[in-house]
Rosetta silent file (secondary structure, phi, psi, omega in degrees, C-alpha in Angstrom):
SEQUENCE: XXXXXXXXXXXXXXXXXXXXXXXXXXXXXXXXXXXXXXXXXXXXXXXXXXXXXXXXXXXXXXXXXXXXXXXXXXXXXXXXXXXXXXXXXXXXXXXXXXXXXXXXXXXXXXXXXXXXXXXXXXXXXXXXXXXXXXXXXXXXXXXXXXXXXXXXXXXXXXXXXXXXXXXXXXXXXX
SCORE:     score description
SCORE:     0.000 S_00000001
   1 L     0.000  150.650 -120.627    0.000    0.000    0.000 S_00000001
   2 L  -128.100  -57.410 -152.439    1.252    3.210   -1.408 S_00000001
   3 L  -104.366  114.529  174.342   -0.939    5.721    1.059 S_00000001
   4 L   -78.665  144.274  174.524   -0.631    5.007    4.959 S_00000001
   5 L   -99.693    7.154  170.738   -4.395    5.607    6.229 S_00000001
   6 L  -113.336   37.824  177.213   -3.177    6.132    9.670 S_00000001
   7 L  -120.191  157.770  176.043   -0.835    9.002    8.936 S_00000001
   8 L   -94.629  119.631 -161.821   -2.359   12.501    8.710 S_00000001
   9 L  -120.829  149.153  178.876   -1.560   13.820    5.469 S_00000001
  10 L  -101.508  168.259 -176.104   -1.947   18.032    4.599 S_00000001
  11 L   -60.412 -175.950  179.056   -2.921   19.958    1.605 S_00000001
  12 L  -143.283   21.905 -176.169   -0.173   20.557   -1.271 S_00000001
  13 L  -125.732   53.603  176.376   -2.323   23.511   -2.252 S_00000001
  14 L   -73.301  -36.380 -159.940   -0.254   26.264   -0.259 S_00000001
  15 L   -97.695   -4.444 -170.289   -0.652   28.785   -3.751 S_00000001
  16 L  -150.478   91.378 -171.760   -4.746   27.681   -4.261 S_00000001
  17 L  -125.841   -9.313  170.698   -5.999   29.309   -0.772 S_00000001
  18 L  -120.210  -80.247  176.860   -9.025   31.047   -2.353 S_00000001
  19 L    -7.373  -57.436 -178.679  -10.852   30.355   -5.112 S_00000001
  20 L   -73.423  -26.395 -151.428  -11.870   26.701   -4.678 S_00000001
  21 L   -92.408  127.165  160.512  -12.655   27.269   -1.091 S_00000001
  22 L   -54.832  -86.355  176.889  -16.773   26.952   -0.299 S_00000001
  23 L   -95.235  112.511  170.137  -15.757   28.894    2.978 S_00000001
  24 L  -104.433   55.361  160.491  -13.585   31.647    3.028 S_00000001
  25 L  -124.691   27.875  173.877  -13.526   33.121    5.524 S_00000001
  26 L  -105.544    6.468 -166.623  -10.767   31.671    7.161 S_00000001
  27 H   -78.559  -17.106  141.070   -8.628   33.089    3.772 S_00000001
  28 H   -53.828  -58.186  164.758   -7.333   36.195    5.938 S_00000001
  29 H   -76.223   -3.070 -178.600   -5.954   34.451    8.336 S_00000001
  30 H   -87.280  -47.481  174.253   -4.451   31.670    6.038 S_00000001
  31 H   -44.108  -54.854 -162.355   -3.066   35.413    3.994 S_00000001
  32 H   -74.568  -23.028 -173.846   -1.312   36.639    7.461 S_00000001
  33 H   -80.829  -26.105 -164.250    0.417   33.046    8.062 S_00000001
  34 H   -82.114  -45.207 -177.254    1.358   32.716    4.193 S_00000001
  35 H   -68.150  -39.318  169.729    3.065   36.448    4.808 S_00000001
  36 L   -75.587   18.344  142.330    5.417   35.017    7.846 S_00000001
  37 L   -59.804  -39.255 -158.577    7.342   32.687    5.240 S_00000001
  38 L  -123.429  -27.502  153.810    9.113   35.570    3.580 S_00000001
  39 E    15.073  106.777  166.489    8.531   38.222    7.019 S_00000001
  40 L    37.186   52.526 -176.770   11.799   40.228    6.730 S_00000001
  41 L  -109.866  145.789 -176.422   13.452   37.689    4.247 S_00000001
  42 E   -95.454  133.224  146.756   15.916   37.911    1.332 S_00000001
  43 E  -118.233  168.902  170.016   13.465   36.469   -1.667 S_00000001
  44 E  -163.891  127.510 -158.609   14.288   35.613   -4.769 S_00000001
  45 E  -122.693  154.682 -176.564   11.673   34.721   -6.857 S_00000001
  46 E  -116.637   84.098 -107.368   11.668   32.502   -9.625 S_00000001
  47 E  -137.293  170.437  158.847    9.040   33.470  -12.089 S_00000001
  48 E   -91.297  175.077  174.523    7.648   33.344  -15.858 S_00000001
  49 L   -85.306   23.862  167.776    8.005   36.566  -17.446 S_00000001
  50 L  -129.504   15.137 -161.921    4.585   37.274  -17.402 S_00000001
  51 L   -76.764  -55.582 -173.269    3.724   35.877  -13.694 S_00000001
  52 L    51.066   60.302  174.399    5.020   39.464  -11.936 S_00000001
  53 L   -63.732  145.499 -178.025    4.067   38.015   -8.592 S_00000001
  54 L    86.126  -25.864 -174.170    3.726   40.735   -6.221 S_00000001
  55 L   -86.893  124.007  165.710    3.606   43.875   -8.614 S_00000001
  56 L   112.673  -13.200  160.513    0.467   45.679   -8.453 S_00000001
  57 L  -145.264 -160.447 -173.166   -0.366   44.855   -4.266 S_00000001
  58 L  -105.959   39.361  166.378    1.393   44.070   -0.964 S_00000001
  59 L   -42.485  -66.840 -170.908    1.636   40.287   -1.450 S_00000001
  60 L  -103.560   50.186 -164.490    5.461   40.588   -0.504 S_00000001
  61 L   -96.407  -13.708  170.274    5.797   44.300    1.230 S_00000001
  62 L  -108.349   23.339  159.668    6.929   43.029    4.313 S_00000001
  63 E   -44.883  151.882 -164.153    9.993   40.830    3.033 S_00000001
  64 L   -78.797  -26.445 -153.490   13.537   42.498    3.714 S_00000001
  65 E  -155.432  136.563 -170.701   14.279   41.872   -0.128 S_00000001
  66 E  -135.422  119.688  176.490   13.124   40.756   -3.502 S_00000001
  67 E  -119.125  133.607  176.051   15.234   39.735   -6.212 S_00000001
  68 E  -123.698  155.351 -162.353   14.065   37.835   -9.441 S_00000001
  69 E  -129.861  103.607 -175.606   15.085   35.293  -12.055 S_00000001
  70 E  -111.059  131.993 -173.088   12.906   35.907  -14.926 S_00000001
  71 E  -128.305  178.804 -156.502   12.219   32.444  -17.432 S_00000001
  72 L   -65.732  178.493  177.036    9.924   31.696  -20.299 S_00000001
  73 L  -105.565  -30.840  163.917    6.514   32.077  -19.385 S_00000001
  74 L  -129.555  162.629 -176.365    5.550   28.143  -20.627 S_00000001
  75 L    65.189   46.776 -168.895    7.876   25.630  -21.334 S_00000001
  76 L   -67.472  -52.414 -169.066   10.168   26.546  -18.480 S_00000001
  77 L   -17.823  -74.827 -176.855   11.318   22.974  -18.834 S_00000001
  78 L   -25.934  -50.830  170.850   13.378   23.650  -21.650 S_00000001
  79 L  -118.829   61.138  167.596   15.913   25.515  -19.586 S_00000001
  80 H   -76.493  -13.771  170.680   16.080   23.850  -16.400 S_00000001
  81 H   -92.042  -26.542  176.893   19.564   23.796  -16.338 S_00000001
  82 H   -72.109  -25.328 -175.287   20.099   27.102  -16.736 S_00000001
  83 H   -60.538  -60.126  173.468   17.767   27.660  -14.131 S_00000001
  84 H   -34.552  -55.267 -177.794   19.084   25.613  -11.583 S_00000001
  85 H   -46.844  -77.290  177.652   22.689   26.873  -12.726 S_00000001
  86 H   -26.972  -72.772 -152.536   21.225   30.387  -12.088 S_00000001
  87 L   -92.605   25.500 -165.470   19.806   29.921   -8.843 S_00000001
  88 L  -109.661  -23.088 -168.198   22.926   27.775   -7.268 S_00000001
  89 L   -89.979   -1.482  179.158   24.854   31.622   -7.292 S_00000001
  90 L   -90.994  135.762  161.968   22.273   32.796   -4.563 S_00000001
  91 L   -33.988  115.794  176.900   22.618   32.557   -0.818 S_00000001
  92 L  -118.396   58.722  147.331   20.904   30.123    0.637 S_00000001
  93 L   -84.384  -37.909 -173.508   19.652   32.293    3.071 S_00000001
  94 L   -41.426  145.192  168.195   17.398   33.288    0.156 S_00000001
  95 E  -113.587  119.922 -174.300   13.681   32.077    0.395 S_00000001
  96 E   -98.618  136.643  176.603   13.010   30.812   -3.459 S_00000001
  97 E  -127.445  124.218 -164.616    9.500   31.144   -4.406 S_00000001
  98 E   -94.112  122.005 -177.002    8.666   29.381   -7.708 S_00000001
  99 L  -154.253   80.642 -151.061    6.484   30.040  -10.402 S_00000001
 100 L  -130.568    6.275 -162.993    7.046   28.085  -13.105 S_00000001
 101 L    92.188 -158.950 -174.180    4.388   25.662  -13.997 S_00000001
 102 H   -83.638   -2.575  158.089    5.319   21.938  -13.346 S_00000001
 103 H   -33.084  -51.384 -164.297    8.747   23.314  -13.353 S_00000001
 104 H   -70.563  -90.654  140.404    8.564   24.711  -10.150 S_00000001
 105 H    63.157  -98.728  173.934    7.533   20.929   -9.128 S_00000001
 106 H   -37.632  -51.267 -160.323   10.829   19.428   -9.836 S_00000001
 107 H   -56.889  -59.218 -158.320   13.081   22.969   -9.479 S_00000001
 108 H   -56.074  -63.903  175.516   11.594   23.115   -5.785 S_00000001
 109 H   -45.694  -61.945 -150.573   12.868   19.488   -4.909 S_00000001
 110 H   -64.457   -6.251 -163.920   16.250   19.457   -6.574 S_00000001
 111 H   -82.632  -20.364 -170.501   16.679   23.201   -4.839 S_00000001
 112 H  -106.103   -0.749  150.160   15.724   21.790   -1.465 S_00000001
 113 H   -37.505  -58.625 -132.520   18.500   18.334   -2.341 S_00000001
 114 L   -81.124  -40.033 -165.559   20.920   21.405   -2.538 S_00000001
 115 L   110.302    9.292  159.361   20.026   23.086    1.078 S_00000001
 116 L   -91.065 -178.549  179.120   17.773   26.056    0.049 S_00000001
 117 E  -117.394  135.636 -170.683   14.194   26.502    1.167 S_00000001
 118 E  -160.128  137.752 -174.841   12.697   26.745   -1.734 S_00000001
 119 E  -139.274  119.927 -171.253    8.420   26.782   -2.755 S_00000001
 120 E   -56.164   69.719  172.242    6.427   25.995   -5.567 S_00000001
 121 L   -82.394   11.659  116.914    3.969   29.040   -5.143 S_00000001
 122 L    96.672  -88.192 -159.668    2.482   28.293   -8.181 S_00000001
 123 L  -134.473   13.242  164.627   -0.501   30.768   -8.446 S_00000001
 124 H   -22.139  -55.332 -172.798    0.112   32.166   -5.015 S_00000001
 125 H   -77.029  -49.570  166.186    0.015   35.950   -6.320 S_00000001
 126 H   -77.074    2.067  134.999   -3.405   35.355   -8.490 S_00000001
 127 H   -52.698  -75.452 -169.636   -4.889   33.995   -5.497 S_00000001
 128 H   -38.379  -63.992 -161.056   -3.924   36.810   -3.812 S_00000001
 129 H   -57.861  -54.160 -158.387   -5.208   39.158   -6.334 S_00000001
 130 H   -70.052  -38.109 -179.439   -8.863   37.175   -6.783 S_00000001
 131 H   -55.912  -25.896  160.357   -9.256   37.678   -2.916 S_00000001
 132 H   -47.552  -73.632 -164.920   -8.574   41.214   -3.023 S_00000001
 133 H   -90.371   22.889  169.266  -11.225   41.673   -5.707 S_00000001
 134 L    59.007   29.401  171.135  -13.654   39.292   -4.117 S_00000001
 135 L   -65.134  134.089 -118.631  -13.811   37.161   -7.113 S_00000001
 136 L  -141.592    0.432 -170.462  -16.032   34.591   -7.432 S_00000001
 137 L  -163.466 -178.968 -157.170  -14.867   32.666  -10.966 S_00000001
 138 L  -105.481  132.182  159.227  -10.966   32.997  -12.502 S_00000001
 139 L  -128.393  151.439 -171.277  -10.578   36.115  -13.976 S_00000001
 140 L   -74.180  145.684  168.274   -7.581   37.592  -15.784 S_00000001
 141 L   -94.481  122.386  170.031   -5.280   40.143  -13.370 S_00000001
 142 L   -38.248  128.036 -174.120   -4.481   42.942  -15.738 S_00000001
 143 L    37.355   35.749 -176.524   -1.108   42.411  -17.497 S_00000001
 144 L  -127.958  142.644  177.625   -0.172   39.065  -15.038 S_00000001
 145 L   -95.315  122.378  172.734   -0.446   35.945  -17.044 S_00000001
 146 L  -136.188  121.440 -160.761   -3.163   33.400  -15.511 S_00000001
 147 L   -67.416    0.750 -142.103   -3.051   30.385  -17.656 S_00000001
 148 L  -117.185  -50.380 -135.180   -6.706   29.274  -16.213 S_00000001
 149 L  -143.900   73.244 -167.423   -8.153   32.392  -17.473 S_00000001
 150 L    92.094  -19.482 -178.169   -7.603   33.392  -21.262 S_00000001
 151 H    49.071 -144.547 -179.633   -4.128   32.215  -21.006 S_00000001
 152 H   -51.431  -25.856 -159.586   -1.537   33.144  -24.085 S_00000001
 153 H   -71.689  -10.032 -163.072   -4.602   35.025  -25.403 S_00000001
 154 L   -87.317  174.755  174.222   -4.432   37.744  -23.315 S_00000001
 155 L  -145.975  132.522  176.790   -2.383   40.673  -23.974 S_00000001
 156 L   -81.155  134.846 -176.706   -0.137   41.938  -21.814 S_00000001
 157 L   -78.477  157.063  137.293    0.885   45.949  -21.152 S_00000001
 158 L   -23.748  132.684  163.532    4.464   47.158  -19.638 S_00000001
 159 L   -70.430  143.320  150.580    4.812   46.703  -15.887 S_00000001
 160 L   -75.578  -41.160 -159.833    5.005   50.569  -14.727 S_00000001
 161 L  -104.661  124.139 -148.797    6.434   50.161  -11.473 S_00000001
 162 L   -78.838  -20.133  145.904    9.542   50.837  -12.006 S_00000001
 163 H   -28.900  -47.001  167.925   10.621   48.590   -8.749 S_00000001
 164 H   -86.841  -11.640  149.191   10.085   45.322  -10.536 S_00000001
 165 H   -81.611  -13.820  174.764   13.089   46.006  -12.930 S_00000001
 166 H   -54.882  -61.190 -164.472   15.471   46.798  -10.158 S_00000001
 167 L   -49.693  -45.532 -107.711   14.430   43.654   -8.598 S_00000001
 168 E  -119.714   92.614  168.849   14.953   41.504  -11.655 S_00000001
 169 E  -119.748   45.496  138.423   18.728   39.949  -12.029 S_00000001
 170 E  -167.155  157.471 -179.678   18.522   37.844  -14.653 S_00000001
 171 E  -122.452   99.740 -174.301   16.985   36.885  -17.506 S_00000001
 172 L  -104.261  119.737 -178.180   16.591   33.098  -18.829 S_00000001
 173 L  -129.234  -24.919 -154.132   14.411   33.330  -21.717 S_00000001
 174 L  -161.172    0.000    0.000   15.917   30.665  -24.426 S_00000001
């Protein structure tokens, strides 16, 4: 048998904390618990180029630091080595936050082999965003790619805040 039935087993759905949920109203306090992960923390987020987690609210505002790794927006796969490669030159005091598709899957294991803490937050930020706007079905976040909801079709605008290119120290695209 594969699955003990006398062990207590927990969600794997830390990034899908709203939507799905009949009752939410425990989604505030799941929000304040989710924010002491990264609580005055070096980040370093590891993103598609259209995911922009965090830009546009206070998802990460109280973290000490945010640095990014920007990668294809699908088919991340494709350069997993670079990725890895990439994210092996960081401290690992950094807390890596993932957002990659099933990339993030894998990346998130071989990164925690290695000795980082490192978390597949998946859709973490477009959570975030549908709780904020009380949403009630998946709707696209203006210029953030959510692959659930119009996907590639949508078309994305220039980030404005000019914060999320500072943050941004590299670029794996190809």
């Amino acid at each position: 048998m594969i699955i003990n039935l006398n062990r207590k087993y927990y969600s794997s759905y830390i990034s899908r904390f709203y939507l799905d949920l009949k009752d939410k109203s425990k989604v505030p306090a799941y929000i304040k618990k989710l924010k002491q992960l990264w609580d005055k923390k070096d980040i370093l987020i590891i993103e598609g180029e259209k995911s922009r987690l965090g830009i546009g609210n206070d998802l990460f505002k109280n973290s000490k630091s945010i640095k990014r790794i920007i990668c294809p927006a699908i088919n991340a796969f494709k350069v997993y080595h670079k990725i890895i490669s990439r994210a092996k030159k960081f401290d690992k005091s950094n807390l890596i936050l993932l957002a990659l598709g099933p990339t993030s899957t894998v990346l998130a294991y071989e990164l925690y082999k290695l000795g980082y803490q490192a978390i597949d937050a998946g859709h973490i930020d477009i959570e975030y965003e549908w709780f904020l706007r009380n949403a009630t079905k998946k709707i696209q976040i203006k210029n953030k790619y959510v692959n659930e909801a119009y996907g590639n079709k949508y078309k994305f605008g220039k980030v404005k805040d000019k914060k999320y290119y500072k943050e941004i120290v590299s670029k794996i695209l190809n």
